[in-house]
CSV table of C-alpha atoms and ligand atoms in Angstrom, one decimal:
chain,number,residue,atom,x,y,z
A,1,UNK,CA,-0.2,0.0,-0.2
A,2,UNK,CA,2.8,2.2,-0.8
A,3,UNK,CA,0.5,4.8,-2.7
A,4,UNK,CA,-1.8,5.2,0.2
A,5,UNK,CA,-2.0,7.3,3.4
A,6,UNK,CA,-4.3,8.3,6.0
A,7,UNK,CA,-5.2,11.7,7.2
A,8,UNK,CA,-7.7,13.6,9.9
A,9,UNK,CA,-8.6,16.9,9.6
A,10,UNK,CA,-8.7,18.0,13.4
A,11,UNK,CA,-11.0,19.3,15.2
A,12,UNK,CA,-9.6,22.9,15.3
A,13,UNK,CA,-9.7,22.7,11.2
A,14,UNK,CA,-13.4,22.1,11.7
A,15,UNK,CA,-13.9,24.7,14.2
A,16,UNK,CA,-12.0,27.3,12.1
A,17,UNK,CA,-13.9,26.4,8.9
A,18,UNK,CA,-11.0,25.4,7.3
A,19,UNK,CA,-12.1,21.9,6.1
A,20,UNK,CA,-13.1,22.9,2.7
A,21,UNK,CA,-10.0,24.9,1.9
A,22,UNK,CA,-7.9,22.2,3.0
A,23,UNK,CA,-9.9,19.3,0.9
A,24,UNK,CA,-9.4,21.2,-2.3
A,25,UNK,CA,-6.0,21.8,-1.3
A,26,UNK,CA,-5.4,17.9,-0.8
A,27,UNK,CA,-7.1,17.3,-4.1
A,28,UNK,CA,-5.4,20.1,-6.3
A,29,UNK,CA,-2.2,18.3,-5.1
A,30,UNK,CA,-3.2,15.0,-6.7
A,31,UNK,CA,-4.3,13.0,-4.1
A,32,UNK,CA,-7.2,10.9,-4.8
A,33,UNK,CA,-10.1,10.4,-1.9
A,34,UNK,CA,-10.7,6.6,-1.4
A,35,UNK,CA,-12.6,6.5,2.0
A,36,UNK,CA,-14.0,10.1,4.1
A,37,UNK,CA,-15.8,10.3,6.7
A,38,UNK,CA,-16.9,13.1,9.4
A,39,UNK,CA,-16.8,12.0,12.9
A,40,UNK,CA,-16.1,12.2,16.4
A,41,UNK,CA,-13.4,10.2,18.3
A,42,UNK,CA,-14.0,8.6,21.8
A,43,UNK,CA,-11.5,9.2,24.7
A,44,UNK,CA,-10.5,5.3,24.0
A,45,UNK,CA,-10.3,5.7,20.4
A,46,UNK,CA,-8.0,8.6,20.5
A,47,UNK,CA,-6.0,7.1,23.2
A,48,UNK,CA,-5.1,3.7,21.1
A,49,UNK,CA,-4.7,5.9,18.0
A,50,UNK,CA,-1.8,8.1,19.5
A,51,UNK,CA,-0.5,4.7,21.9
A,52,UNK,CA,2.7,5.5,20.6
A,53,UNK,CA,2.9,9.2,22.7
A,54,UNK,CA,1.7,7.7,25.8
A,55,UNK,CA,5.0,8.9,27.4
A,56,UNK,CA,4.7,12.0,26.4
A,57,UNK,CA,4.3,15.2,28.4
A,58,UNK,CA,1.3,16.7,25.8
A,59,UNK,CA,-0.1,13.5,26.0
A,60,UNK,CA,-3.3,14.3,27.9
A,61,UNK,CA,-3.5,17.1,26.1
A,62,UNK,CA,-3.3,15.7,22.5
A,63,UNK,CA,-6.1,13.4,23.8
A,64,UNK,CA,-8.4,16.3,25.1
A,65,UNK,CA,-7.8,18.2,22.0
A,66,UNK,CA,-8.3,15.1,19.3
A,67,UNK,CA,-11.7,14.3,21.1
A,68,UNK,CA,-12.9,17.8,21.7
A,69,UNK,CA,-15.1,17.8,18.4
A,70,UNK,CA,-15.5,16.2,15.1
A,71,UNK,CA,-13.1,15.3,12.5
A,72,UNK,CA,-12.8,14.7,9.0
A,73,UNK,CA,-10.7,11.0,8.5
A,74,UNK,CA,-10.0,10.0,5.2
A,75,UNK,CA,-7.6,7.7,3.0
A,76,UNK,CA,-5.6,9.1,0.2
A,77,UNK,CA,-4.1,7.4,-2.9
A,78,UNK,CA,-1.3,9.1,-4.8
A,79,UNK,CA,2.4,7.7,-5.8
A,80,UNK,CA,4.7,8.0,-3.0
A,81,UNK,CA,1.2,8.8,-1.1
A,82,UNK,CA,3.0,9.1,2.8
A,83,UNK,CA,6.3,11.4,1.8
A,84,UNK,CA,4.4,13.6,-0.6
A,85,UNK,CA,1.4,14.3,1.7
A,86,UNK,CA,3.7,14.9,4.7
A,87,UNK,CA,5.6,17.6,2.8
A,88,UNK,CA,2.4,19.3,1.9
A,89,UNK,CA,1.0,19.1,5.5
A,90,UNK,CA,4.5,20.8,6.4
A,91,UNK,CA,6.6,20.7,10.1
A,92,UNK,CA,4.5,19.4,12.8
A,93,UNK,CA,5.5,22.8,14.8
A,94,UNK,CA,3.4,25.5,12.1
A,95,UNK,CA,6.3,28.2,13.2
A,96,UNK,CA,9.1,25.7,11.1
A,97,UNK,CA,6.2,25.0,8.4
A,98,UNK,CA,7.7,25.4,4.8
A,99,UNK,CA,5.5,28.6,3.2
A,100,UNK,CA,2.5,27.2,1.5
A,101,UNK,CA,2.2,24.0,3.5
A,102,UNK,CA,-1.2,23.4,5.2
A,103,UNK,CA,0.3,23.8,8.7
A,104,UNK,CA,1.6,26.9,7.9
A,105,UNK,CA,-1.7,28.1,6.4
A,106,UNK,CA,-4.2,26.7,8.7
A,107,UNK,CA,-2.2,25.6,12.4
A,108,UNK,CA,-2.3,28.0,15.3
A,109,UNK,CA,0.3,25.7,17.6
A,110,UNK,CA,2.6,22.8,17.6
A,111,UNK,CA,-0.2,21.4,19.6
A,112,UNK,CA,-3.3,22.3,17.5
A,113,UNK,CA,-1.5,22.0,14.1
A,114,UNK,CA,-5.0,21.4,11.6
A,115,UNK,CA,-4.2,18.2,10.1
A,116,UNK,CA,-2.6,14.5,10.8
A,117,UNK,CA,-0.8,12.3,7.7
A,118,UNK,CA,0.9,9.6,8.2
A,119,UNK,CA,4.5,9.0,8.7
A,120,UNK,CA,5.3,5.5,7.4
A,121,UNK,CA,3.8,2.8,4.8
A,122,UNK,CA,3.4,0.5,7.8
A,123,UNK,CA,1.5,3.4,10.2
A,124,UNK,CA,-0.8,4.2,6.8
A,125,UNK,CA,-1.8,0.8,6.8
A,126,UNK,CA,-2.7,0.3,10.7
A,127,UNK,CA,-4.4,4.3,10.6
A,128,UNK,CA,-6.7,3.0,7.5
A,129,UNK,CA,-7.6,0.2,9.2
A,130,UNK,CA,-8.4,1.9,12.5
A,131,UNK,CA,-10.5,4.0,11.1
A,132,UNK,CA,-12.2,2.2,8.1
A,133,UNK,CA,-13.9,-1.1,7.1
A,134,UNK,CA,-13.5,-2.7,4.0
A,135,UNK,CA,-17.0,-1.9,2.4
A,136,UNK,CA,-16.1,2.3,3.1
A,137,UNK,CA,-13.1,2.4,0.6
A,138,UNK,CA,-13.7,3.2,-2.8
B,1,LIG,P1,2.7,14.8,13.4
B,1,LIG,O1,1.8,14.9,13.7
B,1,LIG,O2,3.3,15.9,12.9
B,1,LIG,O3,3.1,13.1,13.0
B,1,LIG,P2,4.1,13.9,16.3
B,1,LIG,O4,5.2,14.1,16.6
B,1,LIG,O5,3.6,12.4,15.8
B,1,LIG,O6,3.8,14.8,15.3
B,1,LIG,O7,2.8,14.5,17.2
B,1,LIG,C1,1.8,13.9,17.1
B,1,LIG,C2,0.8,15.2,17.4
B,1,LIG,O8,1.3,15.7,19.0
B,1,LIG,C3,1.2,16.5,16.8
B,1,LIG,O9,0.4,16.7,15.4
B,1,LIG,C4,0.9,17.7,17.6
B,1,LIG,O10,-0.8,17.6,17.6
B,1,LIG,C5,0.7,16.8,18.7
B,1,LIG,N1,2.2,17.4,19.7
B,1,LIG,C6,3.2,17.1,19.1
B,1,LIG,N2,4.7,17.4,19.7
B,1,LIG,C7,4.1,18.2,20.8
B,1,LIG,C8,4.4,19.5,21.5
B,1,LIG,O11,5.5,19.5,21.8
B,1,LIG,N3,3.5,20.1,22.5
B,1,LIG,C9,2.5,19.8,21.9
B,1,LIG,N4,1.3,18.8,21.3
B,1,LIG,C10,2.7,18.1,20.4
B,2,LIG,MG1,3.1,11.8,13.8
């Protein structure tokens, strides 16, 4: 699945009315939407999704933020999807993100940073399976 990545438009993107602009940017950058849903994660789901960060000092804030409102979750297809999408979203900290990236344009801080993108092909597969079942993928 090296041509697939997983994304979430995080709750601040929905609150700040950036959903449409961000999805437009993703499509114009050549990604094809294979699955998409508007949903809200439970505390348990968010804790499992971000389990790798369990010991980090920001973990509780991260779970609170990610469950604070709805998200848009999606599976995206493009050659070299994982790396190209990480380039499109920019650095975790928007202050360090390159001009024109989604985080530079739409993120307010390192914690509320607008969007998620998988960091490897292996995690993309895990994250797609976490949010979508086979019959939701086109
Ligand atoms: P990534 O989203 O760019 O892959 P990760 O290091 O995987 O960044 O962190 C996951 C999420 O946790 C970030 O997107 C951000 O929302 C939050 N986060 C990461 N580092 C910090 C921090 O130093 N302070 C507060 N929140 C952070
Ligand atoms: Mg990450």
